[in-house]
Every structure is written in structure tokens, then in C-alpha cells.
């Protein structure tokens, strides 16, 4: 570790680097001391981090002390990782920059705009799409429970749930398949497995649902908003920063399937509401989610650190 830090210091001096960009707590361990030894300012880009205890806690404290700026994908991540009191003490160092998506490619693949909505009478089913690895964190079980409530309590018989994503937990999949049989939803839920045609799936779906128990900033939500696909998400991680409730989508702050089903039933019944919300979501995505926008915001943060304006937002 010390040798690697020495190499970082030598490389920074040899290449005449103005500053050093570090990723994760592992980057702090293998490069932060070397960067400061070389007299360079540090930018620490934080994504997913393990719980702040033991050696990880030591690295977190070291990273906060040595870094000029700490960058997150979403605003709430700082307190989630380091705790509120620590963030308050180092407030000027923290900045969130929502990651960008390749808007041009996505729009090109999609044909630019979604097709005109068919009436539900003309369609086989209202298709609800869930994208994510099959595991407890992505919470496919809750989506299936929501579907059960929709059918049994709201009379929504013409709704289908499509789950796209590989399987990370075979036991979890087996358990939810048992629930599907118990709830008699075999013909209403389909597991698509890993797919590389996500844009096409979004084009044919009527709504993206993401009831995750833990998230960062999932690209699928940004992509759906760009493609004018309605989104309904849980209130965890960076989702509330990406989706504004009742404005660009629906953020559900509950794990009760009836709360979700009640809102989803309203959305299914009101096509004008869906169209208005997705119009705003599309405009928001075009203005805020492109890689160009992300790059400019990141460049501004880097420039501020390089110029010694460490408190710049």
C-alpha cells in the first residue's frame, strides 16, 4: 500500500498533474497519501461504499480529511455513508452530480418518440416493466403483491408485469414463483431474463416500476423518463432526486402494496395524467440527464478544485 502511494506521488510529479481523481475507499487506501505527498489536490468520487466501520471507517475519515471535494451520484448519499454530523462538519466538500446517460443513442434506438397510446380496449394488456437483477434488493416480490391487489381489489384484470434482468438469488426467485402460484398470477407475470434490448422493451411498455429497497441512481429510470415512459419508484437512494413526485413521475414512500396499487390504479385509468407527467419527465431528462450535461457539471467541479475554490458548488 505504501509502495503504491509512493508510485502515485512520483507519477503525479512526473506527469505534472494538477490534481488527482480517486474512486472509492480503495482509491483512498492506494493513492490519497501519495497524492498529498506530491502536493496535489484530491477529488474523491464516491459510489457504493461498505458500512463505515473498522478499516473502512478509517479510510473514510482519511478521505474526508485529504480530499478537496467529495462527489456523489445523489445528495442523500453523503449522510448515508458518513452520517449527518460528519457531513455537517465537512459541508463545503460535498457535492452531488447525477450521472448522465447517452441520450443521443437511446433516442436513436427508440425512433425518437414513443408511439401514440392505444386505448386499453385495443391493447392486450397494460404492461408494467420492472428492470433489475432478480434479488431482494430490487424487490420484485412487492411488485407482484401490487399486481395481486390491483386485480383482486381494483378489478384491474388486464395488467401484466414483465421482469427483465438476470437472477442473482435463486432462492428468492423460487420463493416469489411460489407466491405467484399461490396468488394465481402465473399468466400475469413474466420473467424475461437478461435482455440487451431494454430500449425496445421500454417502447412497448406502459409504465416502469422500481420498488427497490436500496438504490443509487439507476439508469433505467433516467432512460424511461427520456423515452416518455411513466415511472413509479420507491423513495430510496437517489430516486427522489431523479423523479419529482406527481411532477415527472410517482415516488412512493411506503412498502405497503395497497398504497402502490392505489396510485397505480389511478395512473392506469387516467391517460391524460400519464401524458402530462411524461411530457414533463421528457423535458427534464433532455435538460438534465445527458452525458454532456453531466460532463459540464463535473468539469465545473474539477475546475473549482484546480483553482483552489474548494467551497464552490
Coordinates of C-alpha atoms in Angstrom, one line a residue:
X1 CA 0.0 0.0 0.0
X2 CA 2.8 2.4 0.9
X3 CA 4.6 1.5 -2.3
X4 CA 1.6 2.2 -4.4
X5 CA 1.1 5.6 -2.7
X6 CA 4.8 6.3 -3.5
X7 CA 4.2 5.4 -7.1
X8 CA 1.2 7.8 -7.2
X9 CA 3.3 10.6 -5.8
X10 CA 6.1 10.0 -8.4
X11 CA 3.6 9.7 -11.3
X12 CA 1.9 13.0 -10.3
X13 CA 5.2 14.8 -10.2
X14 CA 6.4 13.2 -13.4
X15 CA 3.3 14.0 -15.4
X16 CA 2.9 17.4 -13.7
X17 CA -0.7 16.6 -12.8
X18 CA -2.7 19.5 -11.4
X19 CA -4.9 17.3 -9.2
X20 CA -5.7 13.6 -8.6
X21 CA -9.1 11.9 -9.0
X22 CA -9.7 9.0 -6.7
X23 CA -12.5 6.4 -6.8
X24 CA -14.0 4.7 -3.7
X25 CA -12.3 4.0 -0.3
X26 CA -9.9 1.6 -2.0
X27 CA -8.6 4.5 -4.0
X28 CA -8.1 6.4 -0.8
X29 CA -6.0 3.5 0.6
X30 CA -3.8 3.2 -2.5
X31 CA -3.5 6.8 -3.7
X32 CA -4.6 9.5 -1.3
X33 CA -1.4 9.8 0.8
X34 CA 0.7 9.7 -2.4
X35 CA -1.4 12.5 -3.9
X36 CA -1.0 14.8 -0.9
X37 CA 2.7 13.9 -0.6
X38 CA 3.1 15.2 -4.2
X39 CA 1.3 18.4 -3.1
X40 CA -1.8 17.8 -5.4
X41 CA -5.4 18.4 -4.5
X42 CA -7.7 15.4 -4.4
X43 CA -11.2 14.8 -5.8
X44 CA -12.8 11.7 -4.3
X45 CA -15.6 10.2 -6.4
X46 CA -17.8 8.1 -4.1
X47 CA -20.2 5.5 -5.4
X48 CA -21.3 2.5 -3.4
X49 CA -19.5 2.2 -0.1
X50 CA -19.5 -0.6 2.6
X51 CA -20.6 0.3 6.1
X52 CA -18.4 2.8 7.8
X53 CA -16.8 0.7 10.5
X54 CA -13.3 -0.8 11.2
X55 CA -10.7 -0.2 8.5
X56 CA -13.4 1.3 6.2
X57 CA -14.2 3.9 8.7
X58 CA -10.5 4.8 9.0
X59 CA -10.3 5.2 5.2
X60 CA -13.5 7.3 5.2
X61 CA -12.1 9.7 7.8
X62 CA -8.8 9.9 5.9
X63 CA -10.5 10.5 2.6
X64 CA -12.6 13.3 4.0
X65 CA -9.6 14.9 5.6
X66 CA -7.4 14.8 2.5
X67 CA -9.9 15.4 -0.3
X68 CA -10.7 18.9 -1.6
X69 CA -14.1 17.8 -3.0
X70 CA -16.2 14.6 -2.4
X71 CA -18.6 13.8 -5.3
X72 CA -21.7 11.6 -5.1
X73 CA -24.3 10.5 -7.5
X74 CA -27.1 11.8 -5.3
X75 CA -27.4 14.3 -2.5
X76 CA -28.6 11.9 0.3
X77 CA -25.6 9.6 -0.3
X78 CA -23.3 11.8 1.9
X79 CA -25.3 11.3 5.1
X80 CA -26.0 7.6 4.2
X81 CA -22.3 6.9 4.0
X82 CA -20.7 9.2 6.6
X83 CA -23.5 10.2 8.9
X84 CA -25.2 13.6 9.3
X85 CA -22.8 15.0 12.0
X86 CA -19.7 14.3 9.9
X87 CA -21.3 15.8 6.7
X88 CA -22.2 19.0 8.6
X89 CA -18.6 19.4 9.8
X90 CA -17.3 19.0 6.2
X91 CA -20.2 20.5 4.4
X92 CA -18.2 22.6 1.9
X93 CA -16.6 19.5 0.4
X94 CA -19.7 17.6 -0.6
X95 CA -21.4 17.9 -4.0
X96 CA -23.8 15.6 -5.9
X97 CA -23.8 15.2 -9.6
X98 CA -26.4 12.9 -11.1
X99 CA -24.7 10.7 -13.7
X100 CA -25.6 11.1 -17.3
X101 CA -27.0 8.7 -19.9
X102 CA -26.2 8.5 -23.7
X103 CA -29.4 10.4 -24.7
X104 CA -28.5 10.5 -28.4
X105 CA -28.0 6.7 -28.7
X106 CA -31.2 6.0 -26.7
X107 CA -33.3 8.3 -28.8
X108 CA -31.8 6.9 -32.0
X109 CA -32.6 3.4 -30.9
X110 CA -36.1 4.3 -29.9
X111 CA -37.1 6.2 -33.0
X112 CA -37.1 9.5 -31.1
X113 CA -40.6 9.3 -29.7
X114 CA -43.0 6.8 -28.3
X115 CA -45.9 5.6 -30.4
X116 CA -49.3 7.1 -29.8
X117 CA -51.0 5.4 -26.9
X118 CA -53.6 2.8 -27.8
X119 CA -56.8 2.6 -25.8
X120 CA -56.7 -0.1 -23.2
X121 CA -59.6 -1.8 -25.0
X122 CA -57.5 -2.2 -28.1
X123 CA -54.4 -3.5 -26.3
X124 CA -54.0 -7.0 -24.9
X125 CA -52.7 -5.6 -21.5
X126 CA -51.3 -2.7 -19.6
X127 CA -47.7 -3.7 -19.4
X128 CA -45.8 -2.8 -16.3
X129 CA -42.0 -3.2 -16.7
X130 CA -39.5 -3.9 -13.9
X131 CA -35.8 -3.8 -14.8
X132 CA -33.2 -5.2 -12.4
X133 CA -31.4 -8.3 -11.2
X134 CA -33.8 -10.7 -9.5
X135 CA -33.0 -10.3 -5.8
X136 CA -34.4 -9.0 -2.6
X137 CA -32.9 -5.5 -3.1
X138 CA -34.8 -5.0 -6.3
X139 CA -38.0 -6.1 -4.6
X140 CA -39.8 -8.0 -7.4
X141 CA -41.9 -9.6 -4.6
X142 CA -43.5 -6.2 -3.8
X143 CA -44.3 -5.6 -7.5
X144 CA -46.1 -8.9 -7.7
X145 CA -48.0 -8.1 -4.5
X146 CA -49.1 -4.8 -6.0
X147 CA -50.3 -6.7 -9.1
X148 CA -52.3 -9.0 -6.9
X149 CA -54.0 -6.1 -5.1
X150 CA -54.7 -4.4 -8.5
X151 CA -56.5 -7.5 -9.8
X152 CA -58.3 -8.6 -6.6
X153 CA -59.3 -5.2 -5.1
X154 CA -59.4 -2.8 -8.0
X155 CA -60.7 -5.2 -10.7
X156 CA -57.7 -4.5 -13.0
X157 CA -57.6 -7.8 -14.8
X158 CA -55.8 -6.5 -17.9
X159 CA -52.4 -5.7 -16.4
X160 CA -49.2 -7.7 -16.9
X161 CA -45.9 -7.5 -15.0
X162 CA -42.7 -8.0 -17.1
X163 CA -39.5 -8.5 -15.1
X164 CA -36.3 -8.0 -17.1
X165 CA -32.9 -9.0 -15.5
X166 CA -30.7 -11.9 -14.6
X167 CA -31.1 -13.9 -11.5
X168 CA -28.8 -13.1 -8.6
X169 CA -30.7 -15.1 -5.9
X170 CA -32.2 -18.4 -7.0
X171 CA -33.8 -18.9 -3.5
X172 CA -35.5 -15.5 -3.8
X173 CA -36.8 -16.4 -7.3
X174 CA -38.1 -19.7 -6.1
X175 CA -40.0 -18.1 -3.2
X176 CA -41.6 -15.4 -5.4
X177 CA -42.6 -18.0 -8.0
X178 CA -44.3 -19.9 -5.2
X179 CA -46.2 -16.8 -4.3
X180 CA -47.2 -16.2 -7.9
X181 CA -48.8 -19.7 -8.0
X182 CA -50.5 -19.1 -4.6
X183 CA -51.9 -15.8 -5.9
X184 CA -52.8 -17.4 -9.2
X185 CA -50.8 -14.9 -11.2
X186 CA -49.0 -17.3 -13.5
X187 CA -50.4 -15.8 -16.7
X188 CA -49.8 -12.2 -15.4
X189 CA -46.1 -12.2 -14.5
X190 CA -43.3 -13.0 -16.9
X191 CA -39.6 -13.2 -16.1
X192 CA -37.7 -12.2 -19.3
X193 CA -34.2 -12.9 -18.0
X194 CA -31.2 -10.8 -19.1
X195 CA -32.0 -8.6 -22.0
X196 CA -29.9 -6.3 -24.2
X197 CA -32.9 -4.7 -25.9
X198 CA -34.1 -2.5 -23.0
X199 CA -35.0 0.4 -25.1
X200 CA -37.3 -1.8 -27.2
X201 CA -38.9 -3.1 -24.0
X202 CA -39.5 0.4 -22.8
X203 CA -41.0 1.3 -26.1
X204 CA -43.6 -1.4 -25.8
X205 CA -44.3 -1.0 -22.0
X206 CA -46.9 1.3 -20.4
X207 CA -45.1 2.1 -17.1
X208 CA -41.7 1.4 -15.4
X209 CA -42.0 0.3 -11.8
X210 CA -39.0 0.2 -9.5
X211 CA -39.9 -0.7 -5.9
X212 CA -36.3 -1.2 -4.8
X213 CA -35.3 -1.4 -1.2
X214 CA -31.9 0.2 -1.9
X215 CA -30.7 2.2 -5.0
X216 CA -28.2 4.7 -6.2
X217 CA -29.3 6.4 -9.5
X218 CA -30.4 3.6 -11.8
X219 CA -30.0 4.5 -15.5
X220 CA -33.2 2.7 -16.4
X221 CA -35.3 5.4 -14.6
X222 CA -33.5 8.2 -16.5
X223 CA -33.9 6.3 -19.8
X224 CA -37.6 5.7 -19.2
X225 CA -38.1 9.4 -18.5
X226 CA -36.2 10.4 -21.6
X227 CA -38.4 8.0 -23.6
X228 CA -41.7 9.4 -22.1
X229 CA -42.4 6.1 -20.3
X230 CA -44.2 6.8 -17.0
X231 CA -42.1 5.9 -13.9
X232 CA -43.2 4.8 -10.4
X233 CA -40.4 4.3 -7.9
X234 CA -39.6 3.9 -4.2
X235 CA -38.3 6.7 -2.1
X236 CA -34.8 5.3 -1.6
X237 CA -31.3 6.4 -2.6
X238 CA -31.1 8.8 -5.5
X239 CA -34.6 8.1 -6.8
X240 CA -36.3 11.1 -5.2
X241 CA -33.6 13.4 -6.7
X242 CA -34.2 12.0 -10.2
X243 CA -38.0 11.8 -10.0
X244 CA -40.2 14.6 -8.6
X245 CA -43.4 13.1 -7.2
X246 CA -46.6 13.9 -9.2
X247 CA -44.5 16.1 -11.5
X248 CA -42.2 13.9 -13.5
X249 CA -43.3 10.5 -12.1
X250 CA -44.5 9.0 -8.8
X251 CA -42.4 8.4 -5.8
X252 CA -44.0 6.1 -3.3
X253 CA -42.8 6.4 0.3
X254 CA -44.3 3.1 1.5
X255 CA -43.7 -0.6 1.4
X256 CA -47.5 -1.4 1.6
X257 CA -48.6 -2.9 -1.7
X258 CA -52.1 -1.3 -1.3
X259 CA -50.5 2.2 -1.3
X260 CA -48.7 1.4 -4.5
X261 CA -51.8 -0.3 -6.1
X262 CA -54.0 2.7 -5.3
X263 CA -51.7 5.1 -7.1
X264 CA -51.1 2.7 -10.0
X265 CA -54.8 2.2 -10.4
X266 CA -55.2 6.0 -10.8
X267 CA -52.4 6.2 -13.3
X268 CA -53.8 3.3 -15.4
X269 CA -57.2 4.9 -15.5
X270 CA -56.0 8.4 -16.4
X271 CA -54.2 8.6 -19.8
X272 CA -54.2 12.4 -19.7
X273 CA -52.4 12.3 -16.4
X274 CA -49.8 9.9 -17.8
X275 CA -49.3 12.0 -20.9
X276 CA -48.8 15.2 -18.9
X277 CA -46.4 13.7 -16.4
X278 CA -44.3 12.0 -19.1
X279 CA -44.2 15.3 -21.1
X280 CA -42.6 17.0 -18.1
X281 CA -40.3 14.0 -17.5
X282 CA -39.1 14.0 -21.0
X283 CA -38.2 17.7 -20.9
X284 CA -36.5 17.3 -17.6
X285 CA -34.4 14.3 -18.9
X286 CA -33.4 16.2 -22.0
X287 CA -32.2 19.2 -20.0
X288 CA -30.5 17.3 -17.1
X289 CA -29.6 13.7 -17.9
X290 CA -27.4 13.8 -20.9
X291 CA -23.7 12.9 -20.7
X292 CA -22.9 16.4 -22.0
X293 CA -24.7 18.0 -19.0
X294 CA -23.1 15.6 -16.6
X295 CA -19.7 16.3 -18.1
X296 CA -20.1 20.1 -17.8
X297 CA -21.1 19.8 -14.2
X298 CA -18.2 17.5 -13.4
X299 CA -15.8 19.8 -15.3
X300 CA -17.1 22.8 -13.3
X301 CA -16.3 20.9 -10.0
X302 CA -12.9 19.9 -11.2
X303 CA -12.1 23.5 -12.3
X304 CA -13.2 24.8 -9.0
X305 CA -10.9 22.5 -7.1
X306 CA -8.0 23.2 -9.5
X307 CA -8.5 26.9 -9.0
X308 CA -8.5 26.5 -5.2
X309 CA -12.2 27.3 -4.9
X310 CA -12.9 24.2 -2.7
X311 CA -16.2 25.5 -1.5
X312 CA -17.6 26.0 -4.9
X313 CA -20.8 24.1 -5.6

